[in-house]
GROMACS .gro file of C-alpha atoms in nm:
model
  312
    1MET     CA    1   5.047   8.685  19.018
    2LYS     CA    2   5.116   8.456  19.299
    3PHE     CA    3   5.446   8.294  19.378
    4CYS     CA    4   5.584   8.002  19.599
    5GLU     CA    5   5.855   8.106  19.850
    6TYR     CA    6   6.083   7.807  19.870
    7THR     CA    7   6.304   7.797  20.129
    8VAL     CA    8   6.605   7.586  20.202
    9HIS     CA    9   6.801   7.579  20.532
   10THR     CA   10   7.167   7.544  20.487
   11THR     CA   11   7.510   7.685  20.598
   12THR     CA   12   7.737   7.980  20.475
   13GLU     CA   13   7.960   7.715  20.311
   14GLY     CA   14   7.658   7.562  20.121
   15SER     CA   15   7.456   7.862  20.052
   16GLU     CA   16   7.607   7.946  19.705
   17LEU     CA   17   7.591   7.581  19.596
   18VAL     CA   18   7.227   7.548  19.683
   19ALA     CA   19   7.152   7.903  19.525
   20ASP     CA   20   7.306   7.782  19.196
   21ILE     CA   21   7.059   7.478  19.198
   22MET     CA   22   6.770   7.699  19.250
   23TRP     CA   23   6.873   7.918  18.959
   24ARG     CA   24   6.837   7.635  18.737
   25TYR     CA   25   6.474   7.638  18.795
   26THR     CA   26   6.358   7.981  18.821
   27ASN     CA   27   6.408   8.335  18.672
   28TYR     CA   28   6.202   8.524  18.914
   29GLY     CA   29   6.485   8.554  19.204
   30VAL     CA   30   6.673   8.363  19.447
   31ALA     CA   31   6.815   8.524  19.774
   32ILE     CA   32   7.067   8.425  20.040
   33SER     CA   33   6.961   8.538  20.393
   34ASP     CA   34   7.299   8.505  20.630
   35ILE     CA   35   7.284   8.612  20.990
   36LYS     CA   36   7.637   8.790  20.915
   37ASP     CA   37   7.447   9.007  20.666
   38VAL     CA   38   7.161   9.092  20.916
   39ILE     CA   39   7.436   9.239  21.153
   40ALA     CA   40   7.613   9.412  20.881
   41LEU     CA   41   7.292   9.573  20.770
   42GLN     CA   42   7.210   9.687  21.130
   43GLN     CA   43   7.547   9.827  21.176
   44ASN     CA   44   7.574  10.010  20.830
   45LYS     CA   45   7.192  10.142  20.836
   46VAL     CA   46   7.211  10.107  20.445
   47MET     CA   47   6.850   9.955  20.456
   48TYR     CA   48   6.627   9.784  20.673
   49TRP     CA   49   6.547   9.415  20.709
   50ASP     CA   50   6.197   9.328  20.860
   51TYR     CA   51   6.141   9.023  20.683
   52ILE     CA   52   6.354   8.738  20.898
   53ASP     CA   53   6.346   8.701  21.258
   54GLU     CA   54   6.707   8.768  21.345
   55GLN     CA   55   6.692   8.609  21.671
   56VAL     CA   56   6.561   8.297  21.529
   57LEU     CA   57   6.800   8.288  21.250
   58ALA     CA   58   7.097   8.350  21.494
   59GLU     CA   59   6.991   8.069  21.742
   60ARG     CA   60   6.962   7.796  21.471
   61GLY     CA   61   7.284   7.919  21.297
   62ASP     CA   62   7.110   7.860  20.972
   63VAL     CA   63   7.154   8.016  20.621
   64LEU     CA   64   6.807   8.051  20.426
   65VAL     CA   65   6.822   8.040  20.055
   66LYS     CA   66   6.504   8.102  19.909
   67ALA     CA   67   6.369   8.070  19.565
   68PHE     CA   68   6.032   8.236  19.411
   69VAL     CA   69   5.852   8.004  19.179
   70PRO     CA   70   5.528   8.078  18.988
   71MET     CA   71   5.264   7.883  19.164
   72ASP     CA   72   5.145   7.708  18.832
   73GLU     CA   73   5.507   7.554  18.812
   74VAL     CA   74   5.550   7.439  19.164
   75ASP     CA   75   5.422   7.078  19.126
   76LYS     CA   76   5.675   7.026  18.852
   77THR     CA   77   5.989   7.252  18.983
   78LEU     CA   78   5.993   7.176  19.369
   79PRO     CA   79   6.055   6.798  19.303
   80LEU     CA   80   6.340   6.882  19.064
   81ILE     CA   81   6.501   7.124  19.319
   82ARG     CA   82   6.476   6.848  19.588
   83GLU     CA   83   6.631   6.597  19.365
   84ASP     CA   84   6.915   6.809  19.293
   85LEU     CA   85   6.959   6.886  19.673
   86GLU     CA   86   6.968   6.517  19.749
   87GLU     CA   87   7.246   6.470  19.482
   88LEU     CA   88   7.435   6.771  19.612
   89GLU     CA   89   7.399   6.600  19.943
   90ARG     CA   90   7.547   6.262  19.822
   91ASN     CA   91   7.829   6.427  19.634
   92SER     CA   92   7.927   6.669  19.915
   93ARG     CA   93   7.942   6.414  20.193
   94GLY     CA   94   8.275   6.461  20.377
   95PHE     CA   95   8.371   6.768  20.187
   96VAL     CA   96   8.116   7.047  20.245
   97VAL     CA   97   7.905   7.073  20.553
   98LEU     CA   98   7.556   7.168  20.415
   99GLY     CA   99   7.338   7.173  20.723
  100THR     CA  100   6.998   7.022  20.735
  101LEU     CA  101   6.872   7.114  20.383
  102GLU     CA  102   6.545   7.131  20.566
  103THR     CA  103   6.274   7.285  20.327
  104SER     CA  104   5.947   7.503  20.353
  105ARG     CA  105   5.733   7.701  20.130
  106ARG     CA  106   5.449   7.965  20.141
  107GLU     CA  107   5.237   8.153  19.888
  108VAL     CA  108   5.333   8.531  19.832
  109GLU     CA  109   5.189   8.787  19.600
  110GLY     CA  110   5.394   8.904  19.347
  111ASP     CA  111   5.444   9.270  19.467
  112ASP     CA  112   5.522   9.119  19.799
  113TRP     CA  113   5.792   8.895  19.697
  114ILE     CA  114   5.975   9.181  19.499
  115GLU     CA  115   5.988   9.394  19.784
  116ILE     CA  116   6.100   9.086  20.021
  117TRP     CA  117   6.370   8.999  19.780
  118ARG     CA  118   6.486   9.353  19.745
  119LYS     CA  119   6.528   9.416  20.095
  120HIS     CA  120   6.803   9.098  20.086
  121PHE     CA  121   7.035   9.321  19.877
  122ARG     CA  122   7.300   9.598  19.965
  123PRO     CA  123   7.596   9.750  19.800
  124ILE     CA  124   7.872   9.490  19.816
  125HIS     CA  125   8.240   9.611  19.824
  126LEU     CA  126   8.507   9.405  19.652
  127GLY     CA  127   8.823   9.571  19.667
  128SER     CA  128   8.757   9.909  19.466
  129ILE     CA  129   8.470   9.755  19.301
  130VAL     CA  130   8.129   9.817  19.443
  131VAL     CA  131   7.835   9.574  19.308
  132CYS     CA  132   7.489   9.752  19.371
  133PRO     CA  133   7.161   9.669  19.259
  134GLU     CA  134   7.037   9.910  19.025
  135TRP     CA  135   6.750  10.036  19.236
  136ILE     CA  136   6.989  10.134  19.510
  137GLU     CA  137   7.125  10.490  19.496
  138TYR     CA  138   7.490  10.466  19.586
  139THR     CA  139   7.754  10.762  19.578
  140LYS     CA  140   8.103  10.626  19.502
  141GLU     CA  141   8.408  10.745  19.662
  142PRO     CA  142   8.691  10.861  19.431
  143HIS     CA  143   8.872  10.530  19.429
  144GLU     CA  144   8.574  10.319  19.367
  145GLU     CA  145   8.399  10.186  19.064
  146VAL     CA  146   8.049  10.088  19.047
  147VAL     CA  147   7.885   9.776  18.886
  148LYS     CA  148   7.526   9.797  18.882
  149LEU     CA  149   7.335   9.481  18.827
  150ASP     CA  150   6.967   9.423  18.749
  151SER     CA  151   6.715   9.271  18.968
  152ASN     CA  152   6.731   8.933  18.767
  153MET     CA  153   7.107   8.902  18.920
  154ALA     CA  154   7.211   8.554  19.018
  155PHE     CA  155   7.375   8.693  19.314
  156GLY     CA  156   7.315   8.657  19.700
  157THR     CA  157   7.336   8.918  19.969
  158GLY     CA  158   7.661   8.792  20.149
  159GLU     CA  159   8.022   8.907  20.079
  160HIS     CA  160   8.063   8.632  19.822
  161GLU     CA  161   8.419   8.532  19.910
  162THR     CA  162   8.463   8.345  19.566
  163THR     CA  163   8.382   8.650  19.356
  164SER     CA  164   8.563   8.884  19.611
  165MET     CA  165   8.879   8.709  19.566
  166CYS     CA  166   8.860   8.692  19.194
  167VAL     CA  167   8.811   9.074  19.182
  168LYS     CA  168   9.104   9.135  19.410
  169LEU     CA  169   9.329   8.896  19.216
  170LEU     CA  170   9.202   9.086  18.891
  171GLN     CA  171   9.330   9.426  19.020
  172GLU     CA  172   9.672   9.301  19.096
  173TYR     CA  173   9.707   9.147  18.724
  174LEU     CA  174   9.511   9.383  18.520
  175THR     CA  175   9.671   9.632  18.273
  176PRO     CA  176   9.505   9.900  18.019
  177GLU     CA  177   9.595   9.654  17.754
  178SER     CA  178   9.449   9.340  17.898
  179VAL     CA  179   9.187   9.132  17.719
  180CYS     CA  180   9.009   8.934  18.014
  181ILE     CA  181   8.807   8.621  17.949
  182ASP     CA  182   8.549   8.493  18.208
  183VAL     CA  183   8.439   8.142  18.197
  184GLY     CA  184   8.105   8.088  18.326
  185CYS     CA  185   8.019   8.460  18.354
  186GLY     CA  186   7.693   8.435  18.543
  187SER     CA  187   7.551   8.794  18.563
  188GLY     CA  188   7.875   8.921  18.418
  189ILE     CA  189   8.016   9.085  18.754
  190LEU     CA  190   8.362   8.992  18.676
  191GLY     CA  191   8.386   9.070  18.300
  192ILE     CA  192   8.221   9.400  18.369
  193SER     CA  193   8.444   9.470  18.667
  194ALA     CA  194   8.751   9.418  18.458
  195VAL     CA  195   8.624   9.685  18.203
  196LYS     CA  196   8.532   9.906  18.471
  197LEU     CA  197   8.884   9.863  18.635
  198GLY     CA  198   9.048   9.964  18.283
  199ALA     CA  199   9.060   9.634  18.071
  200LYS     CA  200   9.069   9.692  17.693
  201LEU     CA  201   8.785   9.414  17.635
  202ALA     CA  202   8.630   9.144  17.814
  203TYR     CA  203   8.510   8.809  17.673
  204LEU     CA  204   8.245   8.623  17.859
  205THR     CA  205   8.092   8.290  17.800
  206ASP     CA  206   7.818   8.085  17.991
  207ILE     CA  207   7.600   7.765  17.914
  208ASP     CA  208   7.320   7.910  18.047
  209TYR     CA  209   7.093   8.120  17.816
  210VAL     CA  210   6.922   8.337  18.105
  211ALA     CA  211   7.283   8.417  18.247
  212VAL     CA  212   7.399   8.525  17.894
  213GLU     CA  213   7.110   8.751  17.855
  214SER     CA  214   7.144   8.878  18.205
  215ALA     CA  215   7.521   8.952  18.159
  216LYS     CA  216   7.449   9.134  17.814
  217HIS     CA  217   7.174   9.356  18.002
  218ASN     CA  218   7.399   9.422  18.291
  219ALA     CA  219   7.672   9.538  18.019
  220GLU     CA  220   7.439   9.786  17.882
  221ILE     CA  221   7.300   9.930  18.222
  222ASN     CA  222   7.686   9.981  18.325
  223GLY     CA  223   7.763  10.143  17.982
  224VAL     CA  224   8.044   9.881  17.876
  225SER     CA  225   7.849   9.702  17.602
  226ASP     CA  226   8.137   9.835  17.369
  227LYS     CA  227   8.387   9.652  17.533
  228VAL     CA  228   8.196   9.347  17.658
  229VAL     CA  229   8.122   9.056  17.432
  230VAL     CA  230   7.907   8.777  17.583
  231ALA     CA  231   7.881   8.439  17.398
  232HIS     CA  232   7.632   8.145  17.463
  233SER     CA  233   7.910   7.875  17.481
  234ASN     CA  234   8.008   7.551  17.672
  235LEU     CA  235   8.381   7.729  17.687
  236LEU     CA  236   8.562   7.919  17.395
  237ASP     CA  237   8.470   7.736  17.078
  238ASN     CA  238   8.686   7.989  16.928
  239ALA     CA  239   9.036   7.899  16.996
  240GLN     CA  240   9.142   8.242  16.795
  241ILE     CA  241   9.034   8.443  17.103
  242LYS     CA  242   9.320   8.498  17.346
  243GLY     CA  243   9.291   8.642  17.692
  244ASP     CA  244   9.582   8.821  17.889
  245ILE     CA  245   9.385   8.738  18.184
  246MET     CA  246   9.123   8.439  18.236
  247LEU     CA  247   8.894   8.404  18.522
  248ALA     CA  248   8.662   8.068  18.613
  249ASN     CA  249   8.461   8.131  18.942
  250ILE     CA  250   8.304   7.761  18.921
  251THR     CA  251   8.328   7.447  19.143
  252ALA     CA  252   8.647   7.269  19.173
  253GLU     CA  253   8.521   6.967  18.989
  254ILE     CA  254   8.407   7.157  18.685
  255LEU     CA  255   8.742   7.341  18.676
  256VAL     CA  256   8.937   7.017  18.665
  257GLY     CA  257   8.726   6.911  18.383
  258LEU     CA  258   8.794   7.242  18.197
  259ALA     CA  259   9.171   7.210  18.283
  260PRO     CA  260   9.282   7.074  17.925
  261SER     CA  261   9.086   7.328  17.738
  262ILE     CA  262   9.146   7.664  17.922
  263PRO     CA  263   9.527   7.690  17.818
  264LYS     CA  264   9.462   7.732  17.456
  265ASN     CA  265   9.284   8.047  17.499
  266LEU     CA  266   9.555   8.184  17.746
  267LYS     CA  267   9.799   8.387  17.596
  268LYS     CA  268  10.174   8.310  17.663
  269GLY     CA  269  10.282   8.520  17.994
  270GLY     CA  270   9.907   8.559  18.060
  271THR     CA  271   9.743   8.499  18.416
  272LEU     CA  272   9.464   8.244  18.499
  273ILE     CA  273   9.256   8.316  18.805
  274LEU     CA  274   9.057   8.038  18.961
  275SER     CA  275   8.806   8.040  19.232
  276GLY     CA  276   8.511   7.841  19.396
  277ILE     CA  277   8.770   7.575  19.534
  278ILE     CA  278   8.728   7.456  19.902
  279GLU     CA  279   9.034   7.320  20.103
  280SER     CA  280   8.975   6.954  20.034
  281ARG     CA  281   8.970   6.996  19.646
  282LEU     CA  282   9.263   7.230  19.643
  283GLN     CA  283   9.526   6.985  19.572
  284MET     CA  284   9.326   6.849  19.282
  285VAL     CA  285   9.292   7.176  19.124
  286ILE     CA  286   9.646   7.262  19.153
  287ASP     CA  287   9.744   6.933  18.995
  288ALA     CA  288   9.528   6.956  18.718
  289PHE     CA  289   9.629   7.296  18.598
  290THR     CA  290  10.026   7.242  18.666
  291SER     CA  291   9.994   6.943  18.459
  292GLN     CA  292   9.892   7.171  18.185
  293ASN     CA  293  10.234   7.374  18.209
  294LEU     CA  294  10.071   7.644  18.402
  295LYS     CA  295  10.288   7.782  18.692
  296LEU     CA  296  10.110   7.852  19.038
  297ASP     CA  297  10.178   8.216  19.141
  298LYS     CA  298   9.934   8.319  19.432
  299ARG     CA  299   9.659   8.132  19.674
  300ILE     CA  300   9.453   8.351  19.879
  301LYS     CA  301   9.150   8.227  20.119
  302GLU     CA  302   8.845   8.384  20.230
  303GLY     CA  303   8.634   8.190  20.472
  304GLU     CA  304   8.582   7.846  20.356
  305TRP     CA  305   8.695   7.926  20.002
  306LEU     CA  306   9.019   7.966  19.818
  307ALA     CA  307   9.137   8.134  19.480
  308LEU     CA  308   9.450   8.056  19.290
  309SER     CA  309   9.633   8.246  19.011
  310PHE     CA  310   9.874   8.080  18.749
  311LYS     CA  311  10.095   8.218  18.502
  312ALA     CA  312  10.111   8.072  18.152
   0.00000   0.00000   0.00000
């Protein structure tokens, strides 16, 4: 089977936003190639990278986001990706630097792209959680918990500041009796991490059917299916489900839209953890949630991104 490797040139700040767009249109893989990761791979010697010309990438300062699309879907899919990129550029003007958003494409064989894509991944350390592709053998340290993700994971190659901050804050508030709710769970990293760290139960929701199936599968390969419930839901249609901790790692605009709905599923005295926020949208998010009688407890920053925790 032949695939089109469709590449977008962007920035570190814009890479996950571009990757999110690409995941709307392919189930065959999206990868983020950042020069920071090339340097880390060379230093750690965890695996090798012979796919990208590091010198060219360093000179341009680009981050490359690549989607793999079956050739028989190219004529339909690529124009849709381009339209969404143009909309992202309009909506982000003055807030997020996206770079050139220049695109390129090439045809690759199925076996070739699988190997290419897999070379983009390495174990990612998020506090005591290590996120690891299931095809990589990793020997954990005594203080670590490993979250394995399948090859269809909606997760790139960088340190993923938004996810990292969620996991770090989660470790501060989690207790063995905690019921955790993850809104917009993606491949299930946060909910699975919560259970690995000792939570009693994790309830995950997402509007994307592919993400829901991915999260279920990843819960299975981590041996935590008995403590992870995954629902195909816009939010939490069941107001009877209450969490001690709620997590939402989404863009600021979506967080603000969810603000009136989220507190109904948060226990009194519970903690809400939000991530995916850039500086220019910070106050907007704070105002939206403090207006719901939630008290800002902490704020942390990594790179261009911020995360917040609120107490009910």
